[in-house]
mmCIF file of C-alpha atoms in Angstrom:
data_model
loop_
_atom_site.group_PDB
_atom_site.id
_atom_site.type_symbol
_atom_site.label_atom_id
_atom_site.label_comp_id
_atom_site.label_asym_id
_atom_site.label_seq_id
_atom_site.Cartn_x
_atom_site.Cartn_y
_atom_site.Cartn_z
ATOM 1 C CA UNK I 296 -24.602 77.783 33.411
ATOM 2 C CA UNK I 297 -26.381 74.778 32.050
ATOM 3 C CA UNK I 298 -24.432 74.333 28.868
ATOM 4 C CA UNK I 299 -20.674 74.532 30.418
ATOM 5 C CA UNK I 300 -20.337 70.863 30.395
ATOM 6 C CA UNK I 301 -20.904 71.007 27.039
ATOM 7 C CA UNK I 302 -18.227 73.840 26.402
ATOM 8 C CA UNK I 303 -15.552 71.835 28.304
ATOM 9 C CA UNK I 304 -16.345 68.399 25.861
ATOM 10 C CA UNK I 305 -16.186 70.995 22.805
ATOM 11 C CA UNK I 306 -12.415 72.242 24.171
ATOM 12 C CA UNK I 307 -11.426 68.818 22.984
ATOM 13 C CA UNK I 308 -12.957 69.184 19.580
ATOM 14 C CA UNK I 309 -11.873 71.318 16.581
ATOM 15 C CA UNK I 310 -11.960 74.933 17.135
ATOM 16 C CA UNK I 311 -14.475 75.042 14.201
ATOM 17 C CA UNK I 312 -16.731 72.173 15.326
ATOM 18 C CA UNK I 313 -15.963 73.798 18.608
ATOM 19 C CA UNK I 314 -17.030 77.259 17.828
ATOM 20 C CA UNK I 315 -20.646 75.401 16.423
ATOM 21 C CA UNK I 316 -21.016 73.261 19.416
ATOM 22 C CA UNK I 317 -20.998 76.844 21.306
ATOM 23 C CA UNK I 318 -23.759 78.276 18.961
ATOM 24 C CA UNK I 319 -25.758 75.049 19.675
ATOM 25 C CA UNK I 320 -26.048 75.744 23.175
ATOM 26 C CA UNK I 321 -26.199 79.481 23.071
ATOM 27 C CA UNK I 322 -29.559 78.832 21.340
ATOM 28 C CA UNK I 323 -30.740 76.050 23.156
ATOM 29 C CA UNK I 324 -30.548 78.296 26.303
ATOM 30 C CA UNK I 325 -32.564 80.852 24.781
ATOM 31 C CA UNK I 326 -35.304 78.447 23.852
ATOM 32 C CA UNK I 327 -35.125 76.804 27.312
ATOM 33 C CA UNK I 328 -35.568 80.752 29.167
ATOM 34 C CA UNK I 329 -38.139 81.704 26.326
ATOM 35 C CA UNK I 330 -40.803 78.845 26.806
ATOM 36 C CA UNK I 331 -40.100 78.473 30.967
ATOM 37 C CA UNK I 332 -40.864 82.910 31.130
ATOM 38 C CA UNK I 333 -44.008 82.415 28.405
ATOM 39 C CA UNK I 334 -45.366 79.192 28.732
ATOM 40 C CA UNK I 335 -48.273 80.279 31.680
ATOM 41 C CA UNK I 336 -49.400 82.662 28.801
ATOM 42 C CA UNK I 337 -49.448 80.681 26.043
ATOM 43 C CA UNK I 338 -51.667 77.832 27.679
ATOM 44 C CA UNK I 339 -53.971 80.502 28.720
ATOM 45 C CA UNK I 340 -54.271 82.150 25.333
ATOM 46 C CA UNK I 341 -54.962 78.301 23.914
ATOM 47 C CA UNK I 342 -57.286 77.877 26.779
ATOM 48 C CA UNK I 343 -58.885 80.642 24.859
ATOM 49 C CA UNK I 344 -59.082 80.230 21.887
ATOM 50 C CA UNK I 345 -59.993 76.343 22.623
ATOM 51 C CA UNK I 346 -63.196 77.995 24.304
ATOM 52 C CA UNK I 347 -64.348 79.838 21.590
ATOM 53 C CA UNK I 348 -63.637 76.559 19.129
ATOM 54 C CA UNK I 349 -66.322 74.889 21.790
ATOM 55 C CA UNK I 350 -68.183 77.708 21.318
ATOM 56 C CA UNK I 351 -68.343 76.613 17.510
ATOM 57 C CA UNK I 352 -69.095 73.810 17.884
ATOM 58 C CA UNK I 353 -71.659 73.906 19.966
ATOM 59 C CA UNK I 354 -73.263 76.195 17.206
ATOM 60 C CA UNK I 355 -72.891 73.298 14.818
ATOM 61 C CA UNK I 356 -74.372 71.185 16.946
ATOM 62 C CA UNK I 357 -77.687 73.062 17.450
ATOM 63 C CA UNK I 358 -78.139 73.950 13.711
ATOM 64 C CA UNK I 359 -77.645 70.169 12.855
ATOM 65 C CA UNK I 360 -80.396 69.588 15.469
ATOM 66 C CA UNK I 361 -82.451 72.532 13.984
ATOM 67 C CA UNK I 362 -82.584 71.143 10.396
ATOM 68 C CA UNK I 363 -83.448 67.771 11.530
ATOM 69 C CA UNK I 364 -86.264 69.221 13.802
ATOM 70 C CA UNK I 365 -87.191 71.750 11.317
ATOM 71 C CA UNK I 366 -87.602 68.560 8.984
ATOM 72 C CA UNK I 367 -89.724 66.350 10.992
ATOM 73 C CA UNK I 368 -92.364 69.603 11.463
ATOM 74 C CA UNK I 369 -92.568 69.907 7.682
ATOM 75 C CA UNK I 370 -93.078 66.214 7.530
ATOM 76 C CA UNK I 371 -95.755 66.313 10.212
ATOM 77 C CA UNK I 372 -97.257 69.670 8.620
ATOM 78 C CA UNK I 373 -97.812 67.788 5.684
ATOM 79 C CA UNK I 374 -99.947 64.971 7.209
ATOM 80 C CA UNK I 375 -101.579 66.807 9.614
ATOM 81 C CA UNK I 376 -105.083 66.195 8.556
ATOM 82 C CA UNK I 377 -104.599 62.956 9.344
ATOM 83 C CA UNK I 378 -102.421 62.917 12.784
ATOM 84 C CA UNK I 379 -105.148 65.661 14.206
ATOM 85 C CA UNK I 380 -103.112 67.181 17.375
ATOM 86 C CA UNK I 381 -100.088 65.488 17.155
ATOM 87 C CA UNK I 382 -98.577 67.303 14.428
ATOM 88 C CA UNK I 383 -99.462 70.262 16.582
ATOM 89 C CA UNK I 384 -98.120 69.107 19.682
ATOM 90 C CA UNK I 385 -94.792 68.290 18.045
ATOM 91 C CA UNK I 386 -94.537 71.757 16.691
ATOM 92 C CA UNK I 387 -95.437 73.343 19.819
ATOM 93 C CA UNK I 388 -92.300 71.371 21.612
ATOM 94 C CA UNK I 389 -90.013 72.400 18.524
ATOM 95 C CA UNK I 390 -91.077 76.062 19.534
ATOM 96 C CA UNK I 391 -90.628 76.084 23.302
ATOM 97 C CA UNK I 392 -87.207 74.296 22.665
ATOM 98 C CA UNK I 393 -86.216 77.045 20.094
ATOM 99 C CA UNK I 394 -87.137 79.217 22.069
ATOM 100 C CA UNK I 395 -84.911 78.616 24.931
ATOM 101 C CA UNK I 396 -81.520 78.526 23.124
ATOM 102 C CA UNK I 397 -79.827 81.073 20.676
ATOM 103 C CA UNK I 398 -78.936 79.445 17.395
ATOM 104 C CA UNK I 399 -76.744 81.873 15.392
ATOM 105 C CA UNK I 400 -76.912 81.636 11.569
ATOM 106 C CA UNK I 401 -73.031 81.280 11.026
ATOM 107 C CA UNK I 402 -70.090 81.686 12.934
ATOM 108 C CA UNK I 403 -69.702 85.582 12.222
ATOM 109 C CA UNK I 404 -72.997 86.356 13.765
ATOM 110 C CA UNK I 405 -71.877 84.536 17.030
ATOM 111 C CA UNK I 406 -68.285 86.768 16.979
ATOM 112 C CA UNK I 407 -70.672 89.480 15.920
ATOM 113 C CA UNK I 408 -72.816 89.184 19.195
ATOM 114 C CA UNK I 409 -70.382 87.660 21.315
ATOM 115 C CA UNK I 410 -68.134 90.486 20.630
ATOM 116 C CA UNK I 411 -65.336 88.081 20.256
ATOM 117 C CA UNK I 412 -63.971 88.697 16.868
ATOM 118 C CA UNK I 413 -61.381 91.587 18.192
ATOM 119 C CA UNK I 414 -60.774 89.311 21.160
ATOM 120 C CA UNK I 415 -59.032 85.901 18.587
ATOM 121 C CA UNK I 416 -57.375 88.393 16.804
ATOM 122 C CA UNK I 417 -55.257 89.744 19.204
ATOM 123 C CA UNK I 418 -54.967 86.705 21.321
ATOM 124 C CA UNK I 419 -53.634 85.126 17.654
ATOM 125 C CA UNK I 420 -51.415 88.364 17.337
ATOM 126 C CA UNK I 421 -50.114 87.780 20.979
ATOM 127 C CA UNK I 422 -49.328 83.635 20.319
ATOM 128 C CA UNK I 423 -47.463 84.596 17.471
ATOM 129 C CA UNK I 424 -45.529 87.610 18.955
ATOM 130 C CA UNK I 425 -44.519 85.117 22.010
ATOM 131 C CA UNK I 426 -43.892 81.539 19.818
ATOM 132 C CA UNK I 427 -41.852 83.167 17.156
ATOM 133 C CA UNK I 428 -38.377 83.830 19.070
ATOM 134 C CA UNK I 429 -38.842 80.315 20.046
ATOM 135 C CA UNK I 430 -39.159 79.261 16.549
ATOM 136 C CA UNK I 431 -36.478 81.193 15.430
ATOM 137 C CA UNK I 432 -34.060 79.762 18.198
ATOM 138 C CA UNK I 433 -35.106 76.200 16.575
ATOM 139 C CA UNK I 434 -34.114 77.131 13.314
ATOM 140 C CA UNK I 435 -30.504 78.165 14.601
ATOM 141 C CA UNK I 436 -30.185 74.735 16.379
ATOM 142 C CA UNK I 437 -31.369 72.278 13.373
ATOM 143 C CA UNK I 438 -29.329 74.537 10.706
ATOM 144 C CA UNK I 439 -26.515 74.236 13.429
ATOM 145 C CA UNK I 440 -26.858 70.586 13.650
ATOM 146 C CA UNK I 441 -26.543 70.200 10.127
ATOM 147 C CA UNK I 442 -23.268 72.149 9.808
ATOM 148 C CA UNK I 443 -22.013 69.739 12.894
ATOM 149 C CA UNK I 444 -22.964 66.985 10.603
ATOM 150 C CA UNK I 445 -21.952 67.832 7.536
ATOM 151 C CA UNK I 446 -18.438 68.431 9.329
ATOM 152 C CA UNK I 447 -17.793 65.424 10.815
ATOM 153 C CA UNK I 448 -16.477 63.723 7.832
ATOM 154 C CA UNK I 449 -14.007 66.398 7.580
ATOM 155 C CA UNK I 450 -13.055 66.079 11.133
ATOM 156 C CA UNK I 451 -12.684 62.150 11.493
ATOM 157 C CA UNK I 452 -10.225 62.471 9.090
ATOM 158 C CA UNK I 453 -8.109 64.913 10.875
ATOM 159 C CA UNK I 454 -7.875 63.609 14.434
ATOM 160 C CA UNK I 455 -6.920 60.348 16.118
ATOM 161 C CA UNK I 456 -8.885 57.617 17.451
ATOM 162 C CA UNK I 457 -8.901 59.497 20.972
ATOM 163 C CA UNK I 458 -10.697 62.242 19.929
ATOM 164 C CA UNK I 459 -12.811 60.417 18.178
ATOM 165 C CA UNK I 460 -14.375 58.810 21.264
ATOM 166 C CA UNK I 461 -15.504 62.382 22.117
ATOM 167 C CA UNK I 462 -16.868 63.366 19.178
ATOM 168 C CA UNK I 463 -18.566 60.361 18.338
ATOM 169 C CA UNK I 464 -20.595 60.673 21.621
ATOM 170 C CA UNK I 465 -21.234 64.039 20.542
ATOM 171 C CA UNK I 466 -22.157 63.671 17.022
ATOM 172 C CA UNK I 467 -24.582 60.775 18.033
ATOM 173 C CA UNK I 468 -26.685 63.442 20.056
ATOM 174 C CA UNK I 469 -26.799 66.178 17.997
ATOM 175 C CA UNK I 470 -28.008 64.213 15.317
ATOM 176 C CA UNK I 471 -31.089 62.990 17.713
ATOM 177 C CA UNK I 472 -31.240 66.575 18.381
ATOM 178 C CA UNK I 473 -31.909 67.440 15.199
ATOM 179 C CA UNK I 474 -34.191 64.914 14.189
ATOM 180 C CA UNK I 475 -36.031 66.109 17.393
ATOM 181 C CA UNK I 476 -35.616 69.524 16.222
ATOM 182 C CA UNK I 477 -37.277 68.978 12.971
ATOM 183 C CA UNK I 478 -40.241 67.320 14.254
ATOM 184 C CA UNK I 479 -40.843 70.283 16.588
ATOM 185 C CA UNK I 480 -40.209 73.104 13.969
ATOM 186 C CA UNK I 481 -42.932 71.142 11.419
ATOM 187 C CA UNK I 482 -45.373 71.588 14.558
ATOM 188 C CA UNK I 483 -44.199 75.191 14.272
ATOM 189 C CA UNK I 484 -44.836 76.267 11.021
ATOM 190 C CA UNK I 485 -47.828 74.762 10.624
ATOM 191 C CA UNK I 486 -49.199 76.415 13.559
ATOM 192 C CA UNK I 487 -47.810 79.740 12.107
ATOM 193 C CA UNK I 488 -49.630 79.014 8.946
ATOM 194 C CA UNK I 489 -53.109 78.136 10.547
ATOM 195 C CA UNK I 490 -52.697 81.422 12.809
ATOM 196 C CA UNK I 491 -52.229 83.383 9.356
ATOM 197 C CA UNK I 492 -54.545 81.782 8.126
ATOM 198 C CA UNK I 493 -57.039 82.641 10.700
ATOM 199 C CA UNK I 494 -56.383 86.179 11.025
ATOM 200 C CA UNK I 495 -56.448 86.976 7.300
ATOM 201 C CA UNK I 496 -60.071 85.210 7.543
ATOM 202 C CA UNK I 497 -61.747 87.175 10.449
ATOM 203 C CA UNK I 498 -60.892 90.335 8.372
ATOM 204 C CA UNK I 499 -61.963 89.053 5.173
ATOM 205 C CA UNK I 500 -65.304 87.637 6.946
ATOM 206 C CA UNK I 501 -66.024 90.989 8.773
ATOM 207 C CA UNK I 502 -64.968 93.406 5.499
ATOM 208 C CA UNK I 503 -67.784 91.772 3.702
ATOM 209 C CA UNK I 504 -70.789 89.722 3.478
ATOM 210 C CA UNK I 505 -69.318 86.455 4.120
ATOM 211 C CA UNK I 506 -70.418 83.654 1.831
ATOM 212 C CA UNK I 507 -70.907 80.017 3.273
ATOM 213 C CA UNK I 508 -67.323 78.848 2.133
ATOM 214 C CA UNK I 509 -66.218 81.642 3.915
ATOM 215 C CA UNK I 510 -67.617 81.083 6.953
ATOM 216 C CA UNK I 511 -67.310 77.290 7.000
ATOM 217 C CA UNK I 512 -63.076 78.269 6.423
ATOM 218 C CA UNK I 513 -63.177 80.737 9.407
ATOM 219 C CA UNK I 514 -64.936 77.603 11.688
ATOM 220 C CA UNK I 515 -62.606 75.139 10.646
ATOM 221 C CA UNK I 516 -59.474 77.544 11.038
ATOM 222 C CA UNK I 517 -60.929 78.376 14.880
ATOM 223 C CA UNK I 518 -61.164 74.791 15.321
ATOM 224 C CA UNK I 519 -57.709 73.934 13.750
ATOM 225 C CA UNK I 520 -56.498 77.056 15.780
ATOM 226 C CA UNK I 521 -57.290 75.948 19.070
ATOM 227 C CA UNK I 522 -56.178 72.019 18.460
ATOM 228 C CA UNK I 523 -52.659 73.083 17.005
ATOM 229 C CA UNK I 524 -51.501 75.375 19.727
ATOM 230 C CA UNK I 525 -52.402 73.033 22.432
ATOM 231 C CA UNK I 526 -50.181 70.790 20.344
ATOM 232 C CA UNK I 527 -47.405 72.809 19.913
ATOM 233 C CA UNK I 528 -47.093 74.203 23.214
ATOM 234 C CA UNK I 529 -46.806 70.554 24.230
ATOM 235 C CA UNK I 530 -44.207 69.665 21.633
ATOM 236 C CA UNK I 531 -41.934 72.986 22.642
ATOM 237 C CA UNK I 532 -42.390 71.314 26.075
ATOM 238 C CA UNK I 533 -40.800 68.135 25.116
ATOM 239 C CA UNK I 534 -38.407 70.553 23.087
ATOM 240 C CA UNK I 535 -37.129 72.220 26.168
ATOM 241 C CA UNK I 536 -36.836 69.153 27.996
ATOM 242 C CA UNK I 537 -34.392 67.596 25.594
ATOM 243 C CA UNK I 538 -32.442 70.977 25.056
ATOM 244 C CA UNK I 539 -32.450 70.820 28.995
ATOM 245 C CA UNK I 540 -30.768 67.405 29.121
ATOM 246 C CA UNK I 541 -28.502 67.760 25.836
ATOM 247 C CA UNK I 542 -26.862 70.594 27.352
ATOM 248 C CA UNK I 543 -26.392 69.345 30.725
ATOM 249 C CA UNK I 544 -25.166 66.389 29.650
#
């Protein structure tokens, strides 16, 4: 087992700081088995998702470029009587070019049409169903690091300068693990809050009529979506990694 070099340093500790030491590594191998067995699936669901936030934006794009057309034919409109068939011309290009793309009036019409709206939803339901065991297993190893911590006042003064070689070397890397482990759970909780957030808009959006706001909230929370889990699939990376090396070390 990875984490049996650690068990033999923690022999030479405290039974108490021992017994934590054990629950450190216990967790760490979960989180280390979790991400390697669902890691494939979670960078294809964020492949996903980050299609459909291209998808977006794309649709941003083209209504940007719309209302900046659509403005230059009203301006052109209005002095036609004295631009003759260039006004004309310039309309007839703004129709042949609107006529070869779709623009969608907001981002529920392109779920709508796209049929895509069922689609996020359970690919959100699935990232979440997958990332929160991990997240759970990095709450047990920062709120285990800070009982080893908040212990090892208790146990300098209890052993001699010996032991306090080991634990010293000890102590110095769980703290970096948990510092570590902090960073990565903020990552985590956002992400679990823009997911929430996301899914409690696409049925709020598709109950009723959805106002502007609305749909402006359920194009940034795509967006926001599809950047975050990209992100936190590469922090729980750099997660494992360390957990990898703490406990083989």
């Amino acid at each position: 087992m990875a984490s049996s070099p650690k068990r033999r340093d923690s022999k030479e500790l405290p039974p108490e700081f021992s017994e934590l030491m054990d629950k450190l590594c216990k967790a760490a191998d979960s989180f280390i088995k979790l991400f390697d067995n669902s890691e494939d699936r979670m960078r294809q669901i964020a492949a996903e998702i980050q299609k459909l936030a291209d998808d977006v934006k794309h649709m941003q794009m083209l209504k940007n470029s719309y209302r900046i057309i659509g403005g230059v034919v009203l301006t052109l409109g209005a002095v036609a009587p004295l631009t003759g068939g260039i006004s004309l011309a310039a309309a007839g290009a703004v129709a042949t070019f609107g006529g070869a793309t779709v623009v969608y009036t907001n981002v529920k019409q392109m779920l709508e049409e796209k049929q895509s709206a069922k689609i996020v939803e359970e690919l959100g339901k699935e990232f979440m169903e997958i990332f929160e065991p991990m997240k759970n297993d990095l709450e047990d190893i920062q709120t285990t690091c800070e009982k080893l911590e908040q212990k090892s006042a208790e146990v300098q003064a209890k052993n001699t300068l010996s032991d306090m070689e080991v634990f010293q070397r000890i102590l110095k890397r769980v703290s970096e693990l948990g510092k570590n482990t902090k960073k990565a759970l903020i990552v985590a909780v956002t992400m679990v809050g823009i997911i929430r957030d996301l899914l409690v808009l696409l049925l709020g959006v598709f109950r009723v009529t959805a106002t502007t706001e609305e749909d402006q909230k359920l194009t940034d929370a795509i967006i926001q979506s599809a950047d975050q889990s990209l992100k936190t699939i590469d922090e729980f990376k750099k997660m494992k990694e360390g957990l990898r090396e703490f406990t083989e070390n």
